[in-house]
PDB file of C-alpha atoms in Angstrom:
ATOM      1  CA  UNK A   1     -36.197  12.010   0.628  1.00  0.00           C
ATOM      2  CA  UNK A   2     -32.540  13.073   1.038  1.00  0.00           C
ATOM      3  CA  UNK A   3     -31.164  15.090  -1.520  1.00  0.00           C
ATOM      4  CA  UNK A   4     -27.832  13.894  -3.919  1.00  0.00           C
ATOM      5  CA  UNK A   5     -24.653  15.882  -3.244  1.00  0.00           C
ATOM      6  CA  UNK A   6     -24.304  17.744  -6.551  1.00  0.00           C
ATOM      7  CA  UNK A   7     -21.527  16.969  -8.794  1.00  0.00           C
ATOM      8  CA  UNK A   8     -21.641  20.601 -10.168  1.00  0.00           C
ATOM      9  CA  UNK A   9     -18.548  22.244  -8.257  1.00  0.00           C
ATOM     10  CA  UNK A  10     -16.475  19.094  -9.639  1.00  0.00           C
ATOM     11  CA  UNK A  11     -17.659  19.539 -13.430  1.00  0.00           C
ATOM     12  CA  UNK A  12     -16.894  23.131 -12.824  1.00  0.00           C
ATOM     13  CA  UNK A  13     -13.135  22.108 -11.151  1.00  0.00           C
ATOM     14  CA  UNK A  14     -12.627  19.950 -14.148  1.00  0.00           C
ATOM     15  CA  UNK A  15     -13.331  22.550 -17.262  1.00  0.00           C
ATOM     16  CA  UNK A  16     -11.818  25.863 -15.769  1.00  0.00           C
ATOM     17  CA  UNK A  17      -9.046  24.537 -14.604  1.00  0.00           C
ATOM     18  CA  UNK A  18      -5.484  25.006 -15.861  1.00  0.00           C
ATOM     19  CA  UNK A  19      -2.887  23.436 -14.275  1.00  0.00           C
ATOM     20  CA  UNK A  20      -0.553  20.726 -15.967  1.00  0.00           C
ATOM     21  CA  UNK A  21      -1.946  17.917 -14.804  1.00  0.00           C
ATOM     22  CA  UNK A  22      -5.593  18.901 -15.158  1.00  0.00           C
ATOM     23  CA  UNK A  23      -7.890  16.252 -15.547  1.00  0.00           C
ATOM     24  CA  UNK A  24      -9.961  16.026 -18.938  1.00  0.00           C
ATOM     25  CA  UNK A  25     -12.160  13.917 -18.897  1.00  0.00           C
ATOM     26  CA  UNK A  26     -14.749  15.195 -21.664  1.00  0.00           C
ATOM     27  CA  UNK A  27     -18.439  13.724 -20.542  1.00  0.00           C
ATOM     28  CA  UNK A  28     -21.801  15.132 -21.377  1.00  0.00           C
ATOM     29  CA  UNK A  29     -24.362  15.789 -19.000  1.00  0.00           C
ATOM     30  CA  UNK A  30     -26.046  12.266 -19.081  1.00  0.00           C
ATOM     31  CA  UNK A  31     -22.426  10.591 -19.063  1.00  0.00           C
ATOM     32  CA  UNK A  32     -21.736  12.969 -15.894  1.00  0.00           C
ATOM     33  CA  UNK A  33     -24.704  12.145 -13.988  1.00  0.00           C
ATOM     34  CA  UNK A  34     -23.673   8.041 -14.978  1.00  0.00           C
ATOM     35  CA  UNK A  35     -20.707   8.532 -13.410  1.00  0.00           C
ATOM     36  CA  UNK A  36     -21.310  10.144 -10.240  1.00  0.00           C
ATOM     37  CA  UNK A  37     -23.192   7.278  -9.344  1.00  0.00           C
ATOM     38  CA  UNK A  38     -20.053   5.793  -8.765  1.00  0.00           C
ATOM     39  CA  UNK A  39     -18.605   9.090  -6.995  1.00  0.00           C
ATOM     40  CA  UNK A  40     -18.984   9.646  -3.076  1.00  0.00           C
ATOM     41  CA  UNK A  41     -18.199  13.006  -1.637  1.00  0.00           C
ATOM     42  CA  UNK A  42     -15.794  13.261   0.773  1.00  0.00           C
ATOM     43  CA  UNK A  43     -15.338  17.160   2.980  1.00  0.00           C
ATOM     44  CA  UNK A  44     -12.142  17.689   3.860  1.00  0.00           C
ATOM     45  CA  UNK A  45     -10.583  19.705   6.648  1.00  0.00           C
ATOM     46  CA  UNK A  46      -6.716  21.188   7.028  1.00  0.00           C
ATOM     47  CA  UNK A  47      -4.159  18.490   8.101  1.00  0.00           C
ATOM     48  CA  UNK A  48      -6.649  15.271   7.095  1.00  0.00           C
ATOM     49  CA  UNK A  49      -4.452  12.505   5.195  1.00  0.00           C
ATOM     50  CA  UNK A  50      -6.232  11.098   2.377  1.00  0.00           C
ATOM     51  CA  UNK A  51      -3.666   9.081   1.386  1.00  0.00           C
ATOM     52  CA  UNK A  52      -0.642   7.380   2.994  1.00  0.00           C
ATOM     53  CA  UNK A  53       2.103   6.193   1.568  1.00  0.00           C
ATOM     54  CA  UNK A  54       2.546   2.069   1.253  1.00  0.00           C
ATOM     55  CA  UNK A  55      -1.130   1.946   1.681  1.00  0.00           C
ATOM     56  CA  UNK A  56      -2.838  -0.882  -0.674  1.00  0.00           C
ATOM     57  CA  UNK A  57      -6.356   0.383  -1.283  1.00  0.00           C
ATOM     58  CA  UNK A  58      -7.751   1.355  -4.662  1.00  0.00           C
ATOM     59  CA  UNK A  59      -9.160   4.737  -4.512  1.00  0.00           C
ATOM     60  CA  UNK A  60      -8.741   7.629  -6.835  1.00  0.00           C
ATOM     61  CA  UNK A  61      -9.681  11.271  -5.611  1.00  0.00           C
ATOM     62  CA  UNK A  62     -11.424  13.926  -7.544  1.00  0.00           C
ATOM     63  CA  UNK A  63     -10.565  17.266  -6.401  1.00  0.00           C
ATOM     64  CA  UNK A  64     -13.340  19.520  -6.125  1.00  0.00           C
ATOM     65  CA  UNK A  65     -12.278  22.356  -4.075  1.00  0.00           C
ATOM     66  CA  UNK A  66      -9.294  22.815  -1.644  1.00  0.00           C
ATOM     67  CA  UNK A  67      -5.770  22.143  -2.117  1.00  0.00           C
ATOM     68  CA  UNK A  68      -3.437  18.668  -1.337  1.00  0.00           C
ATOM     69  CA  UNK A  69      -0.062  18.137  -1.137  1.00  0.00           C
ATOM     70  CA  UNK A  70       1.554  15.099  -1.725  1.00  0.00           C
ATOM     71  CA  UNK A  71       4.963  14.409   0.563  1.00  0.00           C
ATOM     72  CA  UNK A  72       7.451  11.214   1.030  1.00  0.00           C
ATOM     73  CA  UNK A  73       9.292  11.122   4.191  1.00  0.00           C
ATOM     74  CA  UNK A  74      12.873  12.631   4.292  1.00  0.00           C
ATOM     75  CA  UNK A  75      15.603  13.766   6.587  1.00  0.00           C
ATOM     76  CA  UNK A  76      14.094  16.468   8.439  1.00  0.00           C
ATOM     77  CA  UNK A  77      10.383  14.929   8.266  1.00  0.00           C
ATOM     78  CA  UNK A  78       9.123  15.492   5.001  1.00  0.00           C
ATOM     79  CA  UNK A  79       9.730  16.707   1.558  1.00  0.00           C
ATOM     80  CA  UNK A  80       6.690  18.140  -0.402  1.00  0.00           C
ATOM     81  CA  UNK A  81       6.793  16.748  -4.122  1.00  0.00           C
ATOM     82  CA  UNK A  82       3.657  18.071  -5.721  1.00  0.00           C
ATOM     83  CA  UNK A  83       0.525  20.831  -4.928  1.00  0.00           C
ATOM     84  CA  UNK A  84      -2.639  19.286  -6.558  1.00  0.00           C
ATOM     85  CA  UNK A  85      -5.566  21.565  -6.915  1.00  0.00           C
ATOM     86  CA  UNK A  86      -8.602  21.419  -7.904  1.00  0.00           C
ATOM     87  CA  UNK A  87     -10.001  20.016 -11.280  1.00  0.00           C
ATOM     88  CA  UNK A  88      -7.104  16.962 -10.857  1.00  0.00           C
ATOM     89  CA  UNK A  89      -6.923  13.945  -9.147  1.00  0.00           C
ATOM     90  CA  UNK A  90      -5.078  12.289  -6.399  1.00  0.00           C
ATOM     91  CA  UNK A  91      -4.267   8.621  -5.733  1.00  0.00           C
ATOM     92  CA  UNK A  92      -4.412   7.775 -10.332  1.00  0.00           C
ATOM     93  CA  UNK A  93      -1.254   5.355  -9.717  1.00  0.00           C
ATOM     94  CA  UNK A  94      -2.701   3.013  -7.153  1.00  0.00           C
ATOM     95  CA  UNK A  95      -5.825   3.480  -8.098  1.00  0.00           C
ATOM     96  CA  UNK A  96      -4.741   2.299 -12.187  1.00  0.00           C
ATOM     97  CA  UNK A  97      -1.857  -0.326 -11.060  1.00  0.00           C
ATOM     98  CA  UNK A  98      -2.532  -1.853  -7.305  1.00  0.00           C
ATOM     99  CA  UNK A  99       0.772  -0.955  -6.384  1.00  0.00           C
ATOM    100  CA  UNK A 100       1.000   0.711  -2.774  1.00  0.00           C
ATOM    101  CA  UNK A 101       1.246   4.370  -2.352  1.00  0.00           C
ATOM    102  CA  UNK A 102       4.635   6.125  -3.804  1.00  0.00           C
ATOM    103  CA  UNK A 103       3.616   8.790  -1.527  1.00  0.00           C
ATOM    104  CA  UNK A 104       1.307  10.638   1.265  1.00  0.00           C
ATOM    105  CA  UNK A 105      -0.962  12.986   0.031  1.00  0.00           C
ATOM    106  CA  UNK A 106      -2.442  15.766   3.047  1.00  0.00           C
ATOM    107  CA  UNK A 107      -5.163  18.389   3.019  1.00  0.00           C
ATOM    108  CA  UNK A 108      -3.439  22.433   2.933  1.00  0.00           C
ATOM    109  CA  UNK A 109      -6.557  23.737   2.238  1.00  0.00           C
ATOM    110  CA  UNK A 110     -10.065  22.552   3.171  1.00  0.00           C
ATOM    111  CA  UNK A 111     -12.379  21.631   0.154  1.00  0.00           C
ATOM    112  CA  UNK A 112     -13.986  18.226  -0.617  1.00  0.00           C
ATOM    113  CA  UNK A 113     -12.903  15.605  -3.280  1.00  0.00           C
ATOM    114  CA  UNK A 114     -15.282  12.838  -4.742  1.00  0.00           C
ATOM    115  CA  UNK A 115     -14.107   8.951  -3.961  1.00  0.00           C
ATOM    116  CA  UNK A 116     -13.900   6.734  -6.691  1.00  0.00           C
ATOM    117  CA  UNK A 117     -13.074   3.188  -5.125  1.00  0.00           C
ATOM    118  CA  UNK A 118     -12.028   0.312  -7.363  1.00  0.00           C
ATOM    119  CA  UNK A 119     -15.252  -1.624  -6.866  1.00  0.00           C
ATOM    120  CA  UNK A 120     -17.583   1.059  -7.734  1.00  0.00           C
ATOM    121  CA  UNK A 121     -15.490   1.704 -10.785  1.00  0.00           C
ATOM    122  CA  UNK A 122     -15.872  -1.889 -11.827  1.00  0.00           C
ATOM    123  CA  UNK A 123     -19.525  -1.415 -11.660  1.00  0.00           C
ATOM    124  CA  UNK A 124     -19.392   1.339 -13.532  1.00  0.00           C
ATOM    125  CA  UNK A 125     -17.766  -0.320 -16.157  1.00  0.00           C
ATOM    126  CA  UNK A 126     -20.222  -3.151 -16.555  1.00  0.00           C
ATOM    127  CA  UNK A 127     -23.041  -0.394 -16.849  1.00  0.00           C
ATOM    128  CA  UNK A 128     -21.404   2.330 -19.121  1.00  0.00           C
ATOM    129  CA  UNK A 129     -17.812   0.506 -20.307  1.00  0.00           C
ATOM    130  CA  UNK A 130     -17.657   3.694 -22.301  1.00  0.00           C
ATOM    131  CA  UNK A 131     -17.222   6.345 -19.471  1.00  0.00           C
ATOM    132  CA  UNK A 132     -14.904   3.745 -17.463  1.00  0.00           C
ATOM    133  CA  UNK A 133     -12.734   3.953 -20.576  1.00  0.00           C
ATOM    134  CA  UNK A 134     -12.546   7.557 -20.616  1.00  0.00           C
ATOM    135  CA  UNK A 135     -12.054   7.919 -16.844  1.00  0.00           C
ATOM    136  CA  UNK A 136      -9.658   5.556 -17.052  1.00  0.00           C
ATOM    137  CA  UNK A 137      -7.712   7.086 -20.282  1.00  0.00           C
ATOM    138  CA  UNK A 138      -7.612  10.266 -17.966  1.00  0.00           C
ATOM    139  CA  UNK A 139      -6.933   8.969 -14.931  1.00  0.00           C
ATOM    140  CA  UNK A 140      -3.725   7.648 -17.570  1.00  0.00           C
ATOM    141  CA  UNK A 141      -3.215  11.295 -18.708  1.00  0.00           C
ATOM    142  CA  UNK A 142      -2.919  13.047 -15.668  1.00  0.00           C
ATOM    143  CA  UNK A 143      -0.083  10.126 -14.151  1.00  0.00           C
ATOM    144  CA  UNK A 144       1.614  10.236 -17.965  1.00  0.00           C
ATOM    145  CA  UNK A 145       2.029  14.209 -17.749  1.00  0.00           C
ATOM    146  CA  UNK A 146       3.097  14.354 -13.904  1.00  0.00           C
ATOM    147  CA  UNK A 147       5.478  11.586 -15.058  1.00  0.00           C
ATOM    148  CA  UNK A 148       7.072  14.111 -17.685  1.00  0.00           C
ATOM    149  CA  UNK A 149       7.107  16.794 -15.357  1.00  0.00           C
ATOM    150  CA  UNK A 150      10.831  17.394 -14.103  1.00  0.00           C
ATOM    151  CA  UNK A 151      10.158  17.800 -10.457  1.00  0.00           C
ATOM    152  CA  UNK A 152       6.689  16.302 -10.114  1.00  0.00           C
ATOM    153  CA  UNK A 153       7.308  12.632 -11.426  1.00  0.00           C
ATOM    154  CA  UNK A 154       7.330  11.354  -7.659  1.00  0.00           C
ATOM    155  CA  UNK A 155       4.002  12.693  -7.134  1.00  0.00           C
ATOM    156  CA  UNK A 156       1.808   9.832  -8.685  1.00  0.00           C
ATOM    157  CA  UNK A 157      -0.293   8.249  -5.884  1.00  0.00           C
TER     158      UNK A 157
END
């Protein structure tokens, strides 16, 4: 029998963090191990583009460990808009409005992130509509707050 990746390291990202745009999403053990049936884990290595910008699909990225950068393209190649570390999430804006990707998002740092697509969200709102609601209220939260920020508001994915 092969053995679950463990959620752990992510729970852990999530409550020690303090940046910003922290994600809080406040779930109990049995609402944690609900939800990562809907998580897939995703290793990361320096330079990898998780997301690219104009791209249609629907999935939001938990960060774990490592550190992304989102960039748009600019005169001289590319302007960096946002550092996004662990405990947040990448890709909240396409993931919450199906509109393509405001901007690239690249590995700096190698770590892994957990996948939530829009499909397996779905599902997880037919079998616990309470944790979609609260993944989705902070998927909200973290896009709402980088919005406000003064330099950061590009940076929603």
């Amino acid at each position: 029998m092969i053995a679950e990746p463990s959620i752990d390291g992510l729970i852990q990202a999530i409550g020690n963090g303090s940046a910003y745009d922290q994600l809080q999403l406040p779930l109990n053990p049995f609402e944690w191990r609900e939800f990562a049936q809907a998580l897939q884990p995703l290793n990361l290595q320096v330079g990898h583009v998780l997301i690219e910008r104009g791209g249609t699909d629907r999935v939001a990225y938990l960060i774990e460990s490592g550190v992304l950068s989102a960039h748009i393209p600019d005169g001289s190649g590319r302007m960096r808009l946002a550092v996004l570390n662990p405990g947040t999430v990448a890709g909240e804006g396409g993931f919450l409005s199906a509109q393509p990707r405001s901007a690239s998002v690249i590995t700096t740092s190698a770590g892994r992130v957990w996948c939530l697509s829009i499909h397996r969200f779905e599902d997880l709102a037919l079998r616990s509509p309470q944790i979609a609601l609260l993944v989705a209220w902070a998927f909200g939260s973290v896009a709402v707050r980088r919005c406000n920020h003064p330099t950061q508001r590009l940076a929603i994915t």
